[in-house]
């Protein structure tokens, strides 16, 4: 697989300078579904957006296909998360950037000193930055500035789209805060398949515990299950949660381990962590995903 990856990378770098069909619109490629939704909201029908990853796709483990390489070669701008969320794809983007391709890590919009540290990523930061709504606002401005720089004739339209979108984001933050306030502080403990929700926890004062740590590249072991089992029993936690982009088996094993200790914990529902829901559904948008997650968490832990 390693050789296949570098063969595809070589093809991509060779093809970066080739001619592509042009209809006058910016061709934008995005990595994760969250970024795709953000760019579509700001760019509207003034740009063409192609997302690499779909619903339920784990960006930590994602391996680009030959079709992905073609998309990247034909793009005017590539938006990605950065902070090594996309793993080996970072090598691709850095090499493309050196060739003059506009590859934009939206995490560059953020003050790194405010990020949550992590020893599990080469960046030394937790990359799950979309769960901080204030960060999402900053990244919305950054995406807008990038689109305007590359397509200045549509500056007014891009900025109008951004302002309308940020009004919805502001309303979402208020709505979610009101919902979370239904949950007493002592019940704000979130146990999930992997440790993707630290920014959510910091924003809304939750203690967050993940079976697999920040990355899904290494599966949870027996000691992880034993440690979290003890934690659940000691804190009398009512529910734990599976994630759409992570196999259920680790959380189901955790539930079984708790039951073996003569305690009961429910699977409180499925959360969207590293990817949005299916396209065309409410959960297939950033706003709908966040609303679903909060409602699922609060209703299960009450």
Coordinates of N, CA and C in Angstrom, one line a residue, residues 154-299:
X154 N -16.1 38.0 -7.2 CA -17.2 37.5 -6.4 C -17.1 37.8 -4.9
X155 N -16.3 38.8 -4.6 CA -16.0 39.2 -3.2 C -17.3 39.5 -2.4
X156 N -18.2 40.3 -3.0 CA -19.4 40.7 -2.3 C -20.3 39.5 -2.0
X157 N -20.4 38.6 -3.0 CA -21.3 37.4 -2.9 C -20.7 36.5 -1.8
X158 N -19.4 36.3 -1.9 CA -18.8 35.4 -0.9 C -19.0 35.9 0.5
X159 N -18.8 37.2 0.7 CA -18.9 37.8 2.1 C -20.3 37.8 2.5
X160 N -21.3 38.0 1.6 CA -22.7 37.9 2.0 C -23.0 36.5 2.4
X161 N -22.6 35.5 1.7 CA -22.8 34.1 2.0 C -22.2 33.8 3.4
X162 N -21.0 34.2 3.6 CA -20.4 34.0 4.9 C -21.2 34.6 6.1
X163 N -21.6 35.8 5.9 CA -22.4 36.5 7.0 C -23.7 35.8 7.3
X164 N -24.4 35.3 6.2 CA -25.6 34.6 6.4 C -25.3 33.3 7.2
X165 N -24.3 32.6 6.8 CA -23.9 31.4 7.4 C -23.5 31.6 8.9
X166 N -22.8 32.6 9.2 CA -22.3 32.9 10.5 C -23.5 33.3 11.4
X167 N -24.5 33.9 10.9 CA -25.7 34.1 11.7 C -26.3 32.8 12.1
X168 N -26.4 31.8 11.3 CA -26.9 30.5 11.6 C -26.0 29.8 12.7
X169 N -24.7 30.0 12.5 CA -23.8 29.4 13.5 C -23.9 30.0 14.8
X170 N -24.1 31.3 14.9 CA -24.3 32.0 16.2 C -25.6 31.6 16.8
X171 N -26.7 31.4 16.0 CA -27.9 30.9 16.6 C -27.8 29.5 17.1
X172 N -27.0 28.7 16.4 CA -26.8 27.3 16.8 C -26.1 27.2 18.1
X173 N -25.1 28.1 18.3 CA -24.3 28.1 19.6 C -25.3 28.4 20.8
X174 N -26.2 29.4 20.6 CA -27.1 29.7 21.6 C -28.1 28.5 21.9
X175 N -28.6 27.9 20.8 CA -29.5 26.8 20.9 C -28.8 25.6 21.7
X176 N -27.6 25.3 21.3 CA -26.9 24.2 22.0 C -26.6 24.5 23.4
X177 N -26.3 25.7 23.7 CA -26.0 26.0 25.1 C -27.2 25.9 26.0
X178 N -28.4 26.3 25.4 CA -29.7 26.1 26.2 C -30.0 24.6 26.4
X179 N -29.7 23.8 25.4 CA -30.0 22.4 25.5 C -29.1 21.8 26.6
X180 N -27.8 22.1 26.5 CA -26.8 21.5 27.4 C -27.1 21.9 28.9
X181 N -27.6 23.1 29.0 CA -28.0 23.6 30.4 C -29.1 22.8 31.1
X182 N -29.7 21.9 30.3 CA -30.7 21.0 30.9 C -30.0 19.8 31.7
X183 N -28.7 19.7 31.4 CA -27.9 18.6 32.0 C -27.1 19.2 33.2
X184 N -27.2 18.7 34.4 CA -26.4 19.1 35.5 C -24.9 18.9 35.3
X185 N -24.1 19.7 35.9 CA -22.7 19.6 35.7 C -22.1 18.2 36.0
X186 N -22.6 17.6 37.1 CA -22.1 16.3 37.5 C -22.4 15.2 36.5
X187 N -23.3 15.4 35.6 CA -23.7 14.4 34.6 C -23.0 14.7 33.2
X188 N -22.2 15.7 33.2 CA -21.5 16.0 31.9 C -20.2 15.3 31.7
X189 N -20.4 14.0 31.5 CA -19.2 13.1 31.3 C -19.6 12.3 30.0
X190 N -18.7 12.5 29.0 CA -19.0 11.9 27.7 C -17.9 10.8 27.4
X191 N -18.4 9.6 27.3 CA -17.5 8.4 26.9 C -17.9 8.0 25.5
X192 N -16.8 8.0 24.7 CA -17.0 7.7 23.3 C -16.0 6.7 22.8
X193 N -16.1 6.3 21.5 CA -15.2 5.3 20.9 C -13.8 5.9 20.8
X194 N -13.6 7.1 20.4 CA -12.3 7.7 20.3 C -12.3 9.1 20.8
X195 N -11.2 9.7 21.1 CA -11.1 10.9 21.8 C -11.2 12.1 20.9
X196 N -12.4 12.3 20.2 CA -12.6 13.3 19.2 C -13.3 14.5 19.8
X197 N -13.7 14.5 21.0 CA -14.6 15.5 21.5 C -14.0 16.5 22.6
X198 N -12.7 16.6 22.6 CA -12.1 17.4 23.6 C -12.5 18.9 23.4
X199 N -12.5 19.4 22.2 CA -12.9 20.8 22.0 C -14.4 21.0 22.3
X200 N -15.2 20.0 22.1 CA -16.6 20.1 22.5 C -16.6 20.2 24.0
X201 N -15.9 19.3 24.7 CA -15.8 19.2 26.1 C -15.4 20.6 26.7
X202 N -14.4 21.2 26.1 CA -13.9 22.4 26.7 C -14.9 23.5 26.5
X203 N -15.6 23.5 25.4 CA -16.6 24.6 25.1 C -17.8 24.5 26.0
X204 N -18.2 23.3 26.3 CA -19.5 23.1 27.1 C -19.3 22.4 28.4
X205 N -18.0 22.4 28.9 CA -17.7 22.0 30.3 C -18.1 20.5 30.5
X206 N -17.7 19.7 29.6 CA -17.8 18.2 29.7 C -16.5 17.6 30.0
X207 N -16.5 16.5 30.8 CA -15.3 15.7 30.9 C -15.5 14.6 29.8
X208 N -14.4 14.5 29.0 CA -14.5 13.6 27.8 C -13.5 12.5 28.0
X209 N -14.0 11.2 27.7 CA -13.1 10.0 27.8 C -13.3 9.2 26.5
X210 N -12.2 8.9 25.8 CA -12.3 8.1 24.6 C -11.5 6.8 24.8
X211 N -12.1 5.7 24.2 CA -11.5 4.4 24.3 C -10.2 4.4 23.6
X212 N -10.1 5.0 22.4 CA -9.0 4.8 21.5 C -8.0 6.0 21.5
X213 N -8.2 7.0 22.3 CA -7.4 8.1 22.2 C -7.7 9.0 21.1
X214 N -6.9 9.9 20.7 CA -7.2 10.9 19.7 C -7.2 10.3 18.3
X215 N -6.4 9.3 18.0 CA -6.4 8.8 16.6 C -7.0 7.4 16.6
X216 N -7.6 7.0 15.5 CA -8.2 5.7 15.4 C -7.2 4.7 14.7
X217 N -6.0 5.2 14.5 CA -5.0 4.3 13.8 C -4.6 3.1 14.7
X218 N -4.7 3.2 16.0 CA -4.5 2.1 17.0 C -5.7 1.8 17.7
X219 N -6.1 0.5 17.7 CA -7.3 0.1 18.3 C -7.2 0.0 19.8
X220 N -8.3 0.2 20.5 CA -8.3 0.0 21.9 C -8.0 -1.4 22.4
X221 N -7.2 -1.5 23.4 CA -6.8 -2.8 23.9 C -7.6 -3.2 25.2
X222 N -7.3 -4.4 25.7 CA -8.0 -4.9 26.9 C -7.8 -3.9 28.1
X223 N -6.6 -3.4 28.3 CA -6.4 -2.5 29.4 C -7.2 -1.2 29.3
X224 N -7.4 -0.7 28.0 CA -8.2 0.5 27.8 C -9.7 0.2 28.2
X225 N -10.2 -1.0 27.8 CA -11.6 -1.4 28.2 C -11.7 -1.5 29.7
X226 N -10.7 -2.1 30.4 CA -10.7 -2.3 31.8 C -10.7 -0.9 32.5
X227 N -9.9 0.0 32.0 CA -9.8 1.3 32.7 C -11.1 2.1 32.5
X228 N -11.7 2.1 31.4 CA -12.9 2.8 31.2 C -14.1 2.2 31.9
X229 N -14.1 0.8 32.0 CA -15.1 0.1 32.7 C -15.1 0.6 34.2
X230 N -13.9 0.6 34.8 CA -13.8 1.1 36.2 C -14.3 2.5 36.3
X231 N -14.0 3.4 35.4 CA -14.4 4.8 35.4 C -15.9 4.9 35.3
X232 N -16.5 4.1 34.5 CA -18.0 4.2 34.3 C -18.7 3.8 35.6
X233 N -18.2 2.7 36.2 CA -18.8 2.2 37.4 C -18.7 3.2 38.6
X234 N -17.5 3.8 38.7 CA -17.2 4.7 39.8 C -18.0 6.0 39.6
X235 N -18.3 6.4 38.4 CA -19.0 7.7 38.2 C -20.5 7.5 37.9
X236 N -20.9 6.2 37.9 CA -22.3 5.9 37.7 C -22.9 6.5 36.4
X237 N -22.1 6.3 35.3 CA -22.4 6.9 34.0 C -23.6 6.0 33.4
X238 N -24.6 6.7 32.9 CA -25.8 6.1 32.4 C -25.6 5.5 30.9
X239 N -24.8 6.3 30.1 CA -24.7 5.9 28.7 C -23.3 6.2 28.1
X240 N -22.9 5.4 27.2 CA -21.7 5.6 26.4 C -22.2 5.7 24.9
X241 N -21.3 6.2 24.0 CA -21.7 6.5 22.7 C -20.8 5.9 21.6
X242 N -21.4 5.4 20.5 CA -20.7 4.9 19.4 C -20.5 6.1 18.4
X243 N -19.7 5.9 17.4 CA -19.4 7.0 16.4 C -19.6 6.4 15.0
X244 N -20.1 7.3 14.2 CA -20.4 6.9 12.8 C -19.2 6.4 12.0
X245 N -18.0 7.0 12.3 CA -16.8 6.7 11.5 C -15.9 5.7 12.2
X246 N -16.4 5.1 13.3 CA -15.5 4.1 14.1 C -16.4 2.9 14.3
X247 N -15.8 1.7 14.1 CA -16.6 0.4 14.4 C -17.2 0.4 15.8
X248 N -18.4 -0.2 15.9 CA -19.1 -0.2 17.1 C -18.5 -1.2 18.1
X249 N -17.7 -2.1 17.6 CA -17.3 -3.3 18.5 C -16.6 -2.9 19.8
X250 N -15.8 -1.8 19.7 CA -15.0 -1.5 21.0 C -16.0 -1.0 22.1
X251 N -17.0 -0.2 21.6 CA -18.0 0.3 22.6 C -18.9 -0.8 23.1
X252 N -19.2 -1.7 22.2 CA -20.0 -2.9 22.6 C -19.2 -3.8 23.6
X253 N -17.9 -3.9 23.4 CA -17.1 -4.7 24.3 C -17.0 -4.0 25.6
X254 N -17.0 -2.7 25.6 CA -17.0 -1.9 26.9 C -18.3 -2.1 27.6
X255 N -19.4 -2.1 26.9 CA -20.7 -2.3 27.5 C -20.8 -3.7 28.2
X256 N -20.2 -4.7 27.5 CA -20.2 -6.1 28.0 C -19.4 -6.2 29.2
X257 N -18.2 -5.5 29.2 CA -17.3 -5.5 30.4 C -18.0 -4.9 31.6
X258 N -18.7 -3.9 31.4 CA -19.5 -3.2 32.5 C -20.5 -4.2 33.1
X259 N -21.2 -4.8 32.2 CA -22.3 -5.8 32.6 C -21.7 -7.0 33.4
X260 N -20.4 -7.4 33.0 CA -19.8 -8.5 33.7 C -19.4 -8.1 35.1
X261 N -19.4 -6.8 35.4 CA -19.2 -6.3 36.8 C -20.5 -6.0 37.5
X262 N -21.6 -6.6 36.9 CA -22.9 -6.5 37.5 C -23.4 -5.0 37.5
X263 N -23.0 -4.2 36.5 CA -23.5 -2.9 36.4 C -24.1 -2.8 35.0
X264 N -24.8 -1.7 34.7 CA -25.5 -1.6 33.4 C -25.1 -0.2 32.9
X265 N -24.8 -0.1 31.6 CA -24.6 1.1 30.9 C -25.2 1.0 29.5
X266 N -25.9 2.0 29.1 CA -26.6 1.9 27.8 C -25.7 2.5 26.7
X267 N -25.9 2.1 25.5 CA -25.4 2.8 24.3 C -26.3 3.9 24.0
X268 N -25.9 5.1 24.3 CA -26.8 6.2 24.2 C -27.2 6.7 22.8
X269 N -26.5 6.2 21.8 CA -26.8 6.6 20.5 C -25.5 6.7 19.7
X270 N -25.7 7.1 18.4 CA -24.5 7.3 17.5 C -24.2 8.8 17.4
X271 N -23.0 9.1 17.5 CA -22.5 10.5 17.3 C -21.7 10.6 16.0
X272 N -21.7 11.8 15.5 CA -20.9 12.1 14.3 C -19.6 12.8 14.8
X273 N -18.5 12.2 14.5 CA -17.2 12.7 15.0 C -16.4 13.2 13.9
X274 N -15.8 12.3 13.1 CA -14.8 12.7 12.1 C -15.5 12.9 10.7
X275 N -16.8 12.7 10.6 CA -17.5 12.9 9.4 C -19.0 13.2 9.7
X276 N -19.6 14.0 8.7 CA -21.0 14.3 8.9 C -21.9 13.1 8.5
X277 N -23.2 13.2 8.6 CA -24.1 12.2 8.2 C -24.2 12.2 6.7
X278 N -25.2 11.4 6.2 CA -25.4 11.2 4.8 C -25.8 12.5 4.1
X279 N -25.3 12.7 2.9 CA -25.6 13.9 2.1 C -27.2 13.9 1.9
X280 N -27.7 15.1 2.0 CA -29.1 15.3 1.8 C -30.0 15.2 3.1
X281 N -29.3 14.8 4.2 CA -30.0 14.7 5.5 C -29.6 15.9 6.4
X282 N -30.3 16.2 7.4 CA -29.9 17.3 8.3 C -28.6 17.0 8.9
X283 N -28.3 15.8 9.3 CA -27.0 15.4 9.9 C -25.9 15.5 8.9
X284 N -26.2 15.7 7.6 CA -25.2 15.8 6.6 C -24.7 17.2 6.4
X285 N -25.1 18.1 7.4 CA -24.6 19.5 7.4 C -23.9 19.7 8.8
X286 N -23.0 20.6 8.9 CA -22.3 20.9 10.1 C -23.3 21.3 11.2
X287 N -24.2 22.1 10.9 CA -25.2 22.6 11.9 C -26.1 21.4 12.3
X288 N -26.6 20.6 11.4 CA -27.4 19.5 11.7 C -26.7 18.4 12.5
X289 N -25.4 18.2 12.2 CA -24.5 17.2 12.9 C -24.4 17.6 14.3
X290 N -24.1 18.9 14.5 CA -23.8 19.4 15.9 C -25.1 19.3 16.7
X291 N -26.2 19.7 16.1 CA -27.5 19.6 16.8 C -27.8 18.2 17.2
X292 N -27.6 17.3 16.3 CA -27.9 15.9 16.5 C -27.0 15.4 17.7
X293 N -25.8 15.7 17.6 CA -24.8 15.2 18.7 C -25.3 15.7 20.1
X294 N -25.6 17.0 20.2 CA -25.9 17.5 21.5 C -27.2 17.0 22.0
X295 N -28.2 16.9 21.1 CA -29.5 16.3 21.6 C -29.3 14.8 22.0
X296 N -28.5 14.1 21.2 CA -28.3 12.7 21.6 C -27.6 12.5 22.9
X297 N -26.6 13.4 23.2 CA -25.8 13.3 24.4 C -26.7 13.7 25.6
X298 N -27.3 14.8 25.5 CA -28.1 15.3 26.6 C -29.2 14.4 27.0
X299 N -30.0 13.9 26.0 CA -31.1 13.1 26.2 C -30.7 11.7 26.8

